[in-house]
Coordinates of C-alpha atoms in Angstrom, one line a residue:
Chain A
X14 CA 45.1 -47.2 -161.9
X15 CA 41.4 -47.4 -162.1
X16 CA 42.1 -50.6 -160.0
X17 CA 43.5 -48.7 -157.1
X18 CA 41.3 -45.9 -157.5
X19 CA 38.2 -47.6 -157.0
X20 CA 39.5 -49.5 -153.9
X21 CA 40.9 -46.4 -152.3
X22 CA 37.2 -45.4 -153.0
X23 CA 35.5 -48.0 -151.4
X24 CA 38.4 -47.7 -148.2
X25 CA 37.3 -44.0 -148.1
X26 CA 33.1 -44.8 -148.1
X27 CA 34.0 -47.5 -145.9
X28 CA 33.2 -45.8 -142.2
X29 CA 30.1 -44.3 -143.1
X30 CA 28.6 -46.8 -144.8
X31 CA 29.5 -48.7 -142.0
X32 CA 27.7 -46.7 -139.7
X33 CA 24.7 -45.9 -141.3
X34 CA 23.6 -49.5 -142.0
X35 CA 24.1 -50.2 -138.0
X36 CA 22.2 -47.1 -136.8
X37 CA 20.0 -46.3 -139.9
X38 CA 18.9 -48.9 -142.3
X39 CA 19.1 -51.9 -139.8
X40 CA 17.4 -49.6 -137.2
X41 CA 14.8 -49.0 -139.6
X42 CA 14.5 -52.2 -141.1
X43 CA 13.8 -53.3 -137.2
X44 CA 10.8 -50.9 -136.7
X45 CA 9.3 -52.4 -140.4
X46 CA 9.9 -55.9 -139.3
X47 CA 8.5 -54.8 -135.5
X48 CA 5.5 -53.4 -137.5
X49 CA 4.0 -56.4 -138.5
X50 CA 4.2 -58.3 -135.0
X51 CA 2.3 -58.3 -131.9
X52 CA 2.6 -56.9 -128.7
X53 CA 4.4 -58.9 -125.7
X54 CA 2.1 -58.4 -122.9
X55 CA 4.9 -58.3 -120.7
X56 CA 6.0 -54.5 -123.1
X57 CA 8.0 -54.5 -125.8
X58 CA 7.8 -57.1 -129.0
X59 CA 6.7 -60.5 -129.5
X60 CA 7.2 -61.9 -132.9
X61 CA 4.0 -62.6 -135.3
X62 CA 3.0 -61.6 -138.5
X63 CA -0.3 -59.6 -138.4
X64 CA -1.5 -56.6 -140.2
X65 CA -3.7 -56.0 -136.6
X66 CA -1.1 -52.9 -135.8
X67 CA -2.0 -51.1 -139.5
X68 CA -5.7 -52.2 -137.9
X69 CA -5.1 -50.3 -135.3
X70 CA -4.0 -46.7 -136.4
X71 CA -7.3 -45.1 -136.1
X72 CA -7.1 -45.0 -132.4
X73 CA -4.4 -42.8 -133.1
X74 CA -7.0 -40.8 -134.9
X75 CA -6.2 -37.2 -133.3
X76 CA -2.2 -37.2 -133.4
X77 CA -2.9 -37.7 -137.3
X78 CA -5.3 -35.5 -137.6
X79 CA -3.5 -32.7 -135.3
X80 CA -0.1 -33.1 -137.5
X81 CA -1.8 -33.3 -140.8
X82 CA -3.6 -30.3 -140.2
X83 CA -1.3 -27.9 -138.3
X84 CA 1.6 -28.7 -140.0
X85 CA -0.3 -27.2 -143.7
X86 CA -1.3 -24.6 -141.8
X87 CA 2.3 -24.0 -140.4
X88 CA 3.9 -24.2 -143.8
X89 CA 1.5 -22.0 -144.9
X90 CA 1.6 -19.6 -142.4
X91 CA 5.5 -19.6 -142.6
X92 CA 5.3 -19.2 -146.6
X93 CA 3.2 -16.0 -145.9
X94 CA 5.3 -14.7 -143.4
X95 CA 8.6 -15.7 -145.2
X96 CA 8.1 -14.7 -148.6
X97 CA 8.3 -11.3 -148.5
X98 CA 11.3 -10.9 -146.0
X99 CA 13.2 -13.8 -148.8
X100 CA 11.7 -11.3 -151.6
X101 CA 13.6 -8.3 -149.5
X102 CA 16.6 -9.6 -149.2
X103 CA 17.3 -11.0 -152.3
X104 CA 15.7 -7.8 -154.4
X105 CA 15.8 -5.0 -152.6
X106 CA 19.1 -5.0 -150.1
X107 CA 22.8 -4.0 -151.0
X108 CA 24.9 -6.8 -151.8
X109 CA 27.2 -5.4 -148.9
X110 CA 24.2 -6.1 -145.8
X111 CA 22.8 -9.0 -148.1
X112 CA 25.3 -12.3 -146.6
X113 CA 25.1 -10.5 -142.8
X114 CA 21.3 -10.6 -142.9
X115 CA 20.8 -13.8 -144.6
X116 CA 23.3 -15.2 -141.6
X117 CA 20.8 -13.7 -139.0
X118 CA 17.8 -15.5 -140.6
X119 CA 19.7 -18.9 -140.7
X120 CA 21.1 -18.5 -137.2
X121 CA 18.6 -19.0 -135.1
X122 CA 17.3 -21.8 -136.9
X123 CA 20.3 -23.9 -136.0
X124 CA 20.2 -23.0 -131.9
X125 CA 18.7 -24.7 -129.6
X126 CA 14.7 -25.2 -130.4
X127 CA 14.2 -26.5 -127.4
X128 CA 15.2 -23.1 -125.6
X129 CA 13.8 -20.9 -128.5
X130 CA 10.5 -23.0 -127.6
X131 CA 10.1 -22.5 -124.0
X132 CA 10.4 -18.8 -124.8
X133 CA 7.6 -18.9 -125.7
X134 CA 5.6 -20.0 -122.7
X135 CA 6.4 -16.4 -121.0
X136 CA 5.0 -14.5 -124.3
X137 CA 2.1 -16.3 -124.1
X138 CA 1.8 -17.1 -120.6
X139 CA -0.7 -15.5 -118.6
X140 CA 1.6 -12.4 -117.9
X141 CA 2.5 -12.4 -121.4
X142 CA 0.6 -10.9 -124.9
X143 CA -3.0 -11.7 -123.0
X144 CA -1.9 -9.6 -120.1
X145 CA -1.3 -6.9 -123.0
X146 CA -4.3 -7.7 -124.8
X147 CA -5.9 -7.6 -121.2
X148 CA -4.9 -3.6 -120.8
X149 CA -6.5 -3.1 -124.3
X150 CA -9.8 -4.4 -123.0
X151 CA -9.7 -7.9 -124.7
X152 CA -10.6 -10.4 -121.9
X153 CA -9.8 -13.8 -120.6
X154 CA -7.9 -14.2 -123.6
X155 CA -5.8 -18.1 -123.4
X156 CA -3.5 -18.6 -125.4
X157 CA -1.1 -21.3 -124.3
X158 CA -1.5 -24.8 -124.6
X159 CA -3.9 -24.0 -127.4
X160 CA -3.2 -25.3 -131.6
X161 CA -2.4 -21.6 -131.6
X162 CA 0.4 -21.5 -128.9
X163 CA 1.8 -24.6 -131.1
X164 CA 1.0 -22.7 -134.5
X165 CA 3.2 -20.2 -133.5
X166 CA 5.9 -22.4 -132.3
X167 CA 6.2 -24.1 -135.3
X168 CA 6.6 -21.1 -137.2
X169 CA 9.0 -19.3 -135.3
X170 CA 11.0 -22.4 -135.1
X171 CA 11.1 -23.0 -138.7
X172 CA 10.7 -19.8 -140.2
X173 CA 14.4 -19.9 -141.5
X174 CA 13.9 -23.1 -143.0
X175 CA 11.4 -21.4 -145.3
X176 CA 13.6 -17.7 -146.1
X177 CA 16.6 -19.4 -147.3
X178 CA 15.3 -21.4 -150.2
X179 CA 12.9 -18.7 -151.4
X180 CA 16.0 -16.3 -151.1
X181 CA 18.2 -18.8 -153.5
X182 CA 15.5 -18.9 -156.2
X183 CA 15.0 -14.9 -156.0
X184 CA 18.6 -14.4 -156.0
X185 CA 19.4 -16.4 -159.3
X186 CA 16.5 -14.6 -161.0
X187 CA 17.7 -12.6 -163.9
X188 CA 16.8 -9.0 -162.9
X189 CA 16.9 -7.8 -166.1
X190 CA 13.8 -9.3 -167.2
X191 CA 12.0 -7.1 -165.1
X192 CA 14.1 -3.9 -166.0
X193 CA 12.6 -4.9 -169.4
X194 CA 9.0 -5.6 -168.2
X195 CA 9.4 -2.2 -166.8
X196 CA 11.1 -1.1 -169.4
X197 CA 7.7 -1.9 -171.8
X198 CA 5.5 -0.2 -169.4
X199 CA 4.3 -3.4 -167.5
X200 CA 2.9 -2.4 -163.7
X201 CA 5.2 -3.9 -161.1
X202 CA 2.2 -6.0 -159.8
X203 CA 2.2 -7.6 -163.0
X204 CA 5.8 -8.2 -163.3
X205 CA 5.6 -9.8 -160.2
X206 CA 2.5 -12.4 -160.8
X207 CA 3.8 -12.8 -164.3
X208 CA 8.0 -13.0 -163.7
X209 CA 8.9 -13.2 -160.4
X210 CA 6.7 -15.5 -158.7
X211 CA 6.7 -18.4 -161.4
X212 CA 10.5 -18.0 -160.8
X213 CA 10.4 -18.1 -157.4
X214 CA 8.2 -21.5 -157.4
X215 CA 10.9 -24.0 -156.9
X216 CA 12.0 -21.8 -154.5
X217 CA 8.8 -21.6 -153.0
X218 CA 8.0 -25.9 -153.3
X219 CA 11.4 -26.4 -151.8
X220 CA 11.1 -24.9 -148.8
X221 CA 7.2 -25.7 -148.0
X222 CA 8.5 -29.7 -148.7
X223 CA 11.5 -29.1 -146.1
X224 CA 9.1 -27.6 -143.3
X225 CA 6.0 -29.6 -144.1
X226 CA 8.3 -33.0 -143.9
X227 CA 9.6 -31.7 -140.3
X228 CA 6.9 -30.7 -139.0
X229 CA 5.5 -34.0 -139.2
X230 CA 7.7 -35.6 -137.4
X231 CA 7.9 -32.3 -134.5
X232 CA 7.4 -33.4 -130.9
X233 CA 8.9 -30.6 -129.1
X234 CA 7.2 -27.6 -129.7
X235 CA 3.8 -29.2 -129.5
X236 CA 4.9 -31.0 -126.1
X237 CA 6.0 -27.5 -124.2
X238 CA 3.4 -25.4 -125.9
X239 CA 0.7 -27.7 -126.4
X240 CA 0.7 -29.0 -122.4
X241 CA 0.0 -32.2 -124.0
X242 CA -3.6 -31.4 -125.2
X243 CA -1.9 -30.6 -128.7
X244 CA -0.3 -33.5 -129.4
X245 CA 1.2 -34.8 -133.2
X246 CA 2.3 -38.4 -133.8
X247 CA 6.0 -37.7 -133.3
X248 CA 4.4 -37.0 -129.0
X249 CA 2.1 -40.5 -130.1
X250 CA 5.3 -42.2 -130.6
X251 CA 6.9 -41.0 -127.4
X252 CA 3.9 -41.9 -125.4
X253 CA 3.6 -45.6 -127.4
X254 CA 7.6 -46.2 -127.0
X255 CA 8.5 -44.8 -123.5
X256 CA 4.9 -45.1 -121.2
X257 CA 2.7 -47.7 -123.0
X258 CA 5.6 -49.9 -124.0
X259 CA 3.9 -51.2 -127.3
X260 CA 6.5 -51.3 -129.4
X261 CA 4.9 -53.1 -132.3
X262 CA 1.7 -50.9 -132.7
X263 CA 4.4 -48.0 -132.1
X264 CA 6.2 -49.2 -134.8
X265 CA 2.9 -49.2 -137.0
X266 CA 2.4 -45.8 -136.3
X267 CA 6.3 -44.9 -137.1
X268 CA 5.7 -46.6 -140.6
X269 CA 2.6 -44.9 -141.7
X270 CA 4.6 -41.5 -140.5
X271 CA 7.2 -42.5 -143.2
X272 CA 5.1 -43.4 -145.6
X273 CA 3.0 -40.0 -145.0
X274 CA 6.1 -38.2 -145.3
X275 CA 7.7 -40.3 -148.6
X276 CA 3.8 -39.2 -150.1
X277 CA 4.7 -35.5 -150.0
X278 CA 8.1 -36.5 -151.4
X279 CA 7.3 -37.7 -154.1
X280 CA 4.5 -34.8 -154.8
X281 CA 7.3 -32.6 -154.1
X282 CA 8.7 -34.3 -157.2
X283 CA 6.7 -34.1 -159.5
X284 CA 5.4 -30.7 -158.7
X285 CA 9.1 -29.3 -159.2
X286 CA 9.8 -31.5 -162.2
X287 CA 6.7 -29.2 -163.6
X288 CA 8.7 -26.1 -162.9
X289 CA 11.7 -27.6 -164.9
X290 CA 14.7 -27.4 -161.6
X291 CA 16.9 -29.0 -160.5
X292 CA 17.1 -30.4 -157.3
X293 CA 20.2 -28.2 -156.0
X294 CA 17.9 -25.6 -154.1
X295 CA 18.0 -28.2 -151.2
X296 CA 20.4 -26.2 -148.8
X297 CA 20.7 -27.0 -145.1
X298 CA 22.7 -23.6 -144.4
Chain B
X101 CA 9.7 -3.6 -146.6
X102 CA 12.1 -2.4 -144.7
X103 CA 9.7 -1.8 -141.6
X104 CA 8.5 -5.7 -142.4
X105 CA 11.9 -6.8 -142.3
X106 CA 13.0 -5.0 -139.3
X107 CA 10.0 -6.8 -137.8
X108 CA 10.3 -10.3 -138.8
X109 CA 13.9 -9.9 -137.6
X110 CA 12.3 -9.2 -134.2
X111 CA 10.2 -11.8 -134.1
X112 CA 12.6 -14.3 -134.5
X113 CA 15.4 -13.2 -131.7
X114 CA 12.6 -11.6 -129.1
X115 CA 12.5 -15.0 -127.6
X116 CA 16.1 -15.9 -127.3
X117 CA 16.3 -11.9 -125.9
X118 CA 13.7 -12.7 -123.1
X119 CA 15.2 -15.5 -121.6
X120 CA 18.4 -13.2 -121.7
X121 CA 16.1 -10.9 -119.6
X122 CA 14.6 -12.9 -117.7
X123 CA 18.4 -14.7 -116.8
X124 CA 19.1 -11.3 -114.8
X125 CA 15.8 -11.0 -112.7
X126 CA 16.4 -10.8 -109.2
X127 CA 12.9 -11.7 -108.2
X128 CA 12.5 -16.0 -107.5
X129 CA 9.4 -15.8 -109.6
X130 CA 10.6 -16.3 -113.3
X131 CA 7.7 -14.8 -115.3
X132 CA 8.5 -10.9 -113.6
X133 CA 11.5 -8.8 -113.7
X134 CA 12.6 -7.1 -110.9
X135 CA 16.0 -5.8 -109.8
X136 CA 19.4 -6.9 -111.5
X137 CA 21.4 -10.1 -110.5
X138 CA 23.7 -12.3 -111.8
X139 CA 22.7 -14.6 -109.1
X140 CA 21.7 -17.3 -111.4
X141 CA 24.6 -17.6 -113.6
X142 CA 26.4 -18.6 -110.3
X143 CA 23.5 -21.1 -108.8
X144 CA 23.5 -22.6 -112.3
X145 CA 27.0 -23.2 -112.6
X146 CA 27.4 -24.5 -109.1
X147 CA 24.5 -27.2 -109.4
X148 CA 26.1 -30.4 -109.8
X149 CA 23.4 -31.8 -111.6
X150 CA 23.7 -28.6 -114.6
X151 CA 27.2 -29.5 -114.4
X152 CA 27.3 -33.5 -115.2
X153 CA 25.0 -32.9 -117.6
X154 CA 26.9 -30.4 -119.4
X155 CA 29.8 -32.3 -119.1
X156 CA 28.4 -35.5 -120.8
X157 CA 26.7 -33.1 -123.3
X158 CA 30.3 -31.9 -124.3
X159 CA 31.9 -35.4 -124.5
X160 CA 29.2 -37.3 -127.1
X161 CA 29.4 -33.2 -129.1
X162 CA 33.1 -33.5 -129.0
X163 CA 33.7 -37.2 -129.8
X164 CA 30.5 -37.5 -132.2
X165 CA 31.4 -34.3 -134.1
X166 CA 35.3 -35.9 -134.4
X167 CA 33.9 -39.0 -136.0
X168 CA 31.5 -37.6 -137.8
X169 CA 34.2 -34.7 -139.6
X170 CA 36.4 -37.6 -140.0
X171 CA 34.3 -40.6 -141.8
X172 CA 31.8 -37.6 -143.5
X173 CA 35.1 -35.9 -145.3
X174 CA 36.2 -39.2 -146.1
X175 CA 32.9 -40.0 -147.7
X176 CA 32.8 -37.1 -149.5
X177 CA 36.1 -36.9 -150.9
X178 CA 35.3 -40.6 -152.6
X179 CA 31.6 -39.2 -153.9
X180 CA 32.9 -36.5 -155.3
X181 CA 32.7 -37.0 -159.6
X182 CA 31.7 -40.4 -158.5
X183 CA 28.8 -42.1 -160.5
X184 CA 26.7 -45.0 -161.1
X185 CA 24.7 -47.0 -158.3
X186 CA 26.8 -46.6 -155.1
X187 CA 27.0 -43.0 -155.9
X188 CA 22.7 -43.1 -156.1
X189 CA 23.0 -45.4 -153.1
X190 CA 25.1 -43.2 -150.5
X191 CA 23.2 -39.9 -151.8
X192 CA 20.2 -42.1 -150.8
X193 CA 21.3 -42.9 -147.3
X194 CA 22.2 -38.7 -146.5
X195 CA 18.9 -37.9 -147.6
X196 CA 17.0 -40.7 -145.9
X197 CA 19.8 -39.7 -142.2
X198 CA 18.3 -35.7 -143.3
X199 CA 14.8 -35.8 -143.6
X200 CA 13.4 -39.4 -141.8
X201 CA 12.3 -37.1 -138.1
X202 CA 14.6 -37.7 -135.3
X203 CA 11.9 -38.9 -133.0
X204 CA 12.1 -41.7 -135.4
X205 CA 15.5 -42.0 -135.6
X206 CA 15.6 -42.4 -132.2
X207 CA 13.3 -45.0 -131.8
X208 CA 14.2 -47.2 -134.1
X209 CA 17.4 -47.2 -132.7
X210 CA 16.2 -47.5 -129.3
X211 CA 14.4 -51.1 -130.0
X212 CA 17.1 -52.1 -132.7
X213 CA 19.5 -51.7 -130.2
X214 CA 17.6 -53.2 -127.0
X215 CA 17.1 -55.9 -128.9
X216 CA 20.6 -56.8 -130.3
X217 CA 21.6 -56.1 -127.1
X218 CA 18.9 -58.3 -124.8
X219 CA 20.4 -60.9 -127.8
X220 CA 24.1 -60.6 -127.5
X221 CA 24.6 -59.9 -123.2
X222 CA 23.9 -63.1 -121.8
X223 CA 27.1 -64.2 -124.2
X224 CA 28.8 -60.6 -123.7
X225 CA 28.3 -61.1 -119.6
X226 CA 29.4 -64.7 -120.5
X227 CA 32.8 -63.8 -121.7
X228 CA 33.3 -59.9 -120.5
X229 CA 31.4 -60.0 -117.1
X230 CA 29.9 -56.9 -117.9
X231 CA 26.4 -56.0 -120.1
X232 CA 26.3 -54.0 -123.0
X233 CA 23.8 -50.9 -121.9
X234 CA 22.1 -47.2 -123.4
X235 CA 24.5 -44.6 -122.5
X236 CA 27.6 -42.7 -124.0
X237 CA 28.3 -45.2 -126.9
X238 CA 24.4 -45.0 -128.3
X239 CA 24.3 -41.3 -127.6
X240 CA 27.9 -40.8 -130.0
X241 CA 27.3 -43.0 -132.4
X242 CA 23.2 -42.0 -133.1
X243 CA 24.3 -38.1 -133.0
X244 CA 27.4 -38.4 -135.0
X245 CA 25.5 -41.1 -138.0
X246 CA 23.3 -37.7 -138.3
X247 CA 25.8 -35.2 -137.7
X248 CA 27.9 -37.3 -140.5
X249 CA 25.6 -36.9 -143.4
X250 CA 25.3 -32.5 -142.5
X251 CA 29.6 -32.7 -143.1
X252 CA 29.1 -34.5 -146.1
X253 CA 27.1 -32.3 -147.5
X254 CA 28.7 -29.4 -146.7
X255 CA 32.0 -30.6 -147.4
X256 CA 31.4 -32.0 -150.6
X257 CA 29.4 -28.7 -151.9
X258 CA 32.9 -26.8 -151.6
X259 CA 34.7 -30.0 -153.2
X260 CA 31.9 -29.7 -156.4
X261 CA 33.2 -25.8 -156.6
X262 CA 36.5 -25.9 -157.0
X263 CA 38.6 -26.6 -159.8
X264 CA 39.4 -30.2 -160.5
X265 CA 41.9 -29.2 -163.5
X266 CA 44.2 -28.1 -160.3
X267 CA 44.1 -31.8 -159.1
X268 CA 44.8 -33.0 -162.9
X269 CA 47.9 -30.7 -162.7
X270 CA 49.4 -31.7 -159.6
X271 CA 49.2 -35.3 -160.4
X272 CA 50.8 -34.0 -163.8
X273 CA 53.2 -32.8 -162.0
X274 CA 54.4 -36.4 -160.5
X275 CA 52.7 -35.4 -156.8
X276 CA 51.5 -38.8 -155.5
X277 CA 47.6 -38.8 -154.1
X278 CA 48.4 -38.4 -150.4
X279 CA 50.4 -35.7 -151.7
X280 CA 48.2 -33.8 -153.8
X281 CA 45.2 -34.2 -151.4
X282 CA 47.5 -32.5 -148.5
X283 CA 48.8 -29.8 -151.0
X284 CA 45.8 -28.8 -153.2
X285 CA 42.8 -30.3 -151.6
X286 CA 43.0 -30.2 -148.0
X287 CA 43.5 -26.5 -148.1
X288 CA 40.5 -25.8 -149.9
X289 CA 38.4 -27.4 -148.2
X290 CA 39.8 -27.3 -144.9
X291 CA 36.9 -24.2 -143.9
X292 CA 34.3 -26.4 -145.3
X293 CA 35.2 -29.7 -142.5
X294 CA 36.0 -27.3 -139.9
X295 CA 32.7 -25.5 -140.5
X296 CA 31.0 -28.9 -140.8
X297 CA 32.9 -29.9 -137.5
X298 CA 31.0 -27.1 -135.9
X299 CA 28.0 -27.6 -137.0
X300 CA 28.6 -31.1 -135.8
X301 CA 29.2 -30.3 -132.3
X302 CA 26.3 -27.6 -132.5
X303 CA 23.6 -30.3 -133.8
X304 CA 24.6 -33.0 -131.0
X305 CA 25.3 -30.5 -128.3
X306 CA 22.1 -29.5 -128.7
X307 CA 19.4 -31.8 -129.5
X308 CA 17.1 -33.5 -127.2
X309 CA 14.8 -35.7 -129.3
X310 CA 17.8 -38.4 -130.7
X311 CA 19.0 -38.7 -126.9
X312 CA 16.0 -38.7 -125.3
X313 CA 15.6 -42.3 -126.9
X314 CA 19.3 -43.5 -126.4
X315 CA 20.7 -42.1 -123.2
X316 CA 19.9 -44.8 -121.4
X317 CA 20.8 -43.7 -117.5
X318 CA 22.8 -40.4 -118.7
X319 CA 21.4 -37.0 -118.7
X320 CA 22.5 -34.6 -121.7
X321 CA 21.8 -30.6 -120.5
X322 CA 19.1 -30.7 -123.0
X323 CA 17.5 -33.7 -121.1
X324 CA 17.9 -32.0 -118.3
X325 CA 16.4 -28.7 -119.1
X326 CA 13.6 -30.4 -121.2
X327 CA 13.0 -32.0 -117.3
X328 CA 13.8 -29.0 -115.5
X329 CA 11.0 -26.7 -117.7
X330 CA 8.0 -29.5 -117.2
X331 CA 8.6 -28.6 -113.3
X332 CA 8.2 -25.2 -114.1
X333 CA 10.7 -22.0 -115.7
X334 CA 12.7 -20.9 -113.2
X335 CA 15.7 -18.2 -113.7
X336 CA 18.3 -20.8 -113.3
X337 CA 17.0 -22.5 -116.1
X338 CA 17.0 -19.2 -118.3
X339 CA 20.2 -18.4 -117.0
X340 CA 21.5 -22.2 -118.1
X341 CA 19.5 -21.2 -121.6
X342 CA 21.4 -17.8 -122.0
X343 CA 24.7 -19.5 -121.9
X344 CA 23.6 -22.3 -124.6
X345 CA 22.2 -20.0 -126.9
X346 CA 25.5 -17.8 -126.4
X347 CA 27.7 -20.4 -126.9
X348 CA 26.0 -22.0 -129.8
X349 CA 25.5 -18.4 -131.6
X350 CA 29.7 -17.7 -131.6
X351 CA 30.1 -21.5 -132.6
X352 CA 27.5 -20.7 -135.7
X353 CA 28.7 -17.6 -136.3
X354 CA 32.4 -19.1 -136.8
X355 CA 30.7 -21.7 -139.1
X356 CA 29.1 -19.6 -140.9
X357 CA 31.7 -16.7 -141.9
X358 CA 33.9 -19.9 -142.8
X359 CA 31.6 -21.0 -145.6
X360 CA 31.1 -17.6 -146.7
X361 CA 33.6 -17.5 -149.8
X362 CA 32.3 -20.8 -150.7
X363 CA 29.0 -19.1 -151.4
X364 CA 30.6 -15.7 -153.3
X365 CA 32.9 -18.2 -155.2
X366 CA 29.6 -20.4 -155.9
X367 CA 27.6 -17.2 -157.3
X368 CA 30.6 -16.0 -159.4

């Protein structure tokens, strides 16, 4: 029985572990491998073993230096914005409105970002907010293709990403500890620093780990609203794989966007393991 | 709060209600509005190049999301109370298919593929007399190796939340496996894969960065509108946008409502 059961197991895991070591760990074991080699002058990969590529990342200076600071700045910026709404819907909305609003938060997230994205270039556009901010008497005011015009993007597009975590950790929070806090005579603020938002925090690391980690790797937003004087590494790598053809110095700069990425991972780890949750927050709907 | 809300809320589907706007201007210039047409619906939908594009969008959604239900339920019907190391080693994979960026993704299966392929053609020409090539097999299998690790997720949350004693009992009861998956399993989680199917076809319908990489010679709408909107925003574009975001909200909304009692039975 335990035979069969095993084998019907391994029949049953068979297709997708099939498929991811074509398309996922061969793919990526290609772009480590490529990582280390030179580039054929002719484009594309010639075989060598050289740490010249790791050499070369600093050329790549701004794309690092863009990502690694506008994507804190867009997590941040996204925590801000999302942790009240998360703190609303959780706490302070009917449990009959609470599933249809939550929906409208997640909704967006999962259409097109692309199309959400380009949105944007008419509301910051010259006819757009500076036209409005013109009327007001606020001049010659430019807002796209600015870190701004991207800022934004990036937090309208993940925005979602943010809510629904911090909503799960509010929503499992045991209201009546602060009936009691209120109950004893405790202020709300002080409920709040003291109950709420230590409860919320796994909540809170969860979703700044989910929308730091893909904004790292964002070329989109930053190439329709930054008119490619914004750029991140994910537009680098573009540029390196598509125009320059240098597929091994690419494949550097792939590797140390990983690596970057498995860093705050395992921060992300450690920092939640502090707060004593599980991992089960992770939702993708 | 509720004024925050309400505003928040605003921010997030202004954008998508612009381009709705913007879709029914009758002016040419795309950044006023002036008049009412639905002009652009019809020069959309009659522009051969909006329309191959849509239709090779909706063959590697359709097919991608199909393998992807099928091989992800299968996958997470056998990880379900699983344990040891291959348990540790698929979770591993999802995660790693879920948060490596897809501009990565699609890279590294851009050169891992160019390079089997520059590899294997001269014997592929050899014995087929044709070359192995980018196009509609990279595209369906790259979206639907993502797209495969959302549906097992999803579908084996709802398999984690429902009673295994029921199982227990039907095999109790002398039901053979087949049996008792089609009778007692399959029916619960039957909203969970067809919810993950949708998602599925949402994720590869719309996502430009994977095929951007892997499309070789074929243009997916999203190629073509990321194209179209370096040229400049035009109202045909919006109008192609209004219909995307359209059809993708019913598809989510669909997938959503169908996990709903997943998540009431989850809270208790």
């Amino acid at each position: 029985m335990a035979m069969t059961q095993s084998r019907a197991r391994a029949l049953l895991l068979a297709p997708a572990g099939l498929w991811y070591v074509t398309l996922l760990v061969f793919p990526l074991a290609v772009v480590l491998i490529f990582s280390f080699g030179e580039r054929n002058p002719i484009g594309g990969y010639a075989p060598g073993f050289t740490l010249e590529q790791y050499a070369n990342l600093p050329s790549r200076f701004a794309a690092f230096r863009n990502t690694l600071t506008l994507a804190p700045l867009g997590t941040l910026a996204a925590l801000i914005i999302a942790y009240p709404l998360a703190y609303y819907l959780a706490l302070r909305v009917s449990p009959r409105w609470k599933t249809t609003l939550l929906i409208l938060v997640i909704v967006p997230f999962w259409t097109s970002i692309l199309i959400r994205s380009y949105a944007w270039i008419y509301l910051l556009g010259g006819n757009g907010i500076p036209a409005l901010l013109e009327a007001l008497g606020i001049d010659s005011i430019r807002l796209i293709n600015t870190p701004f015009a991207v800022l934004v993007g990036i937090v309208y597009g993940y925005l979602p990403l943010m809510v629904f975590p911090i909503y799960v950790a509010l929503d499992k929070l045991d209201k009546s500890l602060l009936d009691a806090a209120s109950d004893l005579g405790t202020p709300p603020w002080r409920s709040f620093v003291q109950i709420t938002l230590p409860l919320s925090m796994p909540g809170v690391l969860t979703g700044s780990m989910l929308v730091f980690i893909l904004l790292t790797g964002e070329f989109l937003i930053p190439a329709i609203l930054g008119g490619g004087k914004v750029f991140f590494v994910g537009n680098a790598l573009v540029d390196l794989f598509l125009q320059s053809r240098n597929w091994a110095f690419g494949s550097a700069v792939a590797v140390a966007l990983i690596v970057i990425m498995l860093i705050v991972v395992a921060l992300y780890a450690r920092a939640i393991r502090r707060f004593g949750a599980s991992r089960d927050d992770v939702g993708i709907m | 709060m509720r004024l925050y809300a309400v505003t928040v809320y605003a921010f997030l589907y202004l954008p998508i209600a612009i381009i709705a706007l913007f879709s029914f201007s009758a002016g040419r210039s795309a950044s006023s509005m002036d008049g009412f047409t639905t002009a652009w619906y019809a020069r959309a939908l009659s522009n051969p190049f909006v329309m191959e594009s849509l239709w090779t969008s909706l063959r590697v959604a359709l097919l991608s999301a199909i393998l992807a239900t099928v091989s992800g339920t299968m996958a997470a019907l056998a990880l379900t109370g699983m344990k040891g190391r291959l348990r540790a080693l698929f979770d591993g994979l999802v995660m790693i298919a879920v948060m490596i960026p897809g501009v990565v993704i699609g890279i590294a299966a851009l050169i891992a593929l160019m390079t089997v392929f520059g590899a294997v053609n001269p014997w592929i020409e050899l014995i087929l007399g044709r070359q192995l090539s980018m196009g509609l097999g990279s595209l369906i299998g790259l979206h639907g190796m993502f797209t495969m690790s959302l549906v097992v997720l999803i579908v084996r949350g709802r398999m984690e939340t429902f009673d295994r004693a029921q199982i227990e009992a039907s095999n109790d009861l002398g039901a053979d496996p087949f049996g008792t998956f089609r009778q007692v399993t399959l029916p619960q989680i039957a909203p969970a894969i067809l919810a993950g199917f949708l998602l599925a076809f949402t994720f590869s319908f719309d996502d430009f960065i994977m095929a951007f990489f892997v499309a070789g010679s074929e243009t997916t709408l999203p190629i073509y509108i990321f194209s179209s909107i370096r040229r400049g925003v035009t109202p045909e574009i919006n109008a192609i946008g209004t219909m995307v975001m359209v059809a993708s909200l019913i598809l989510l909304m669909i997938a959503q409502i169908l996990l709903r009692p997943d998540k009431s039975r989850a809270e208790g």
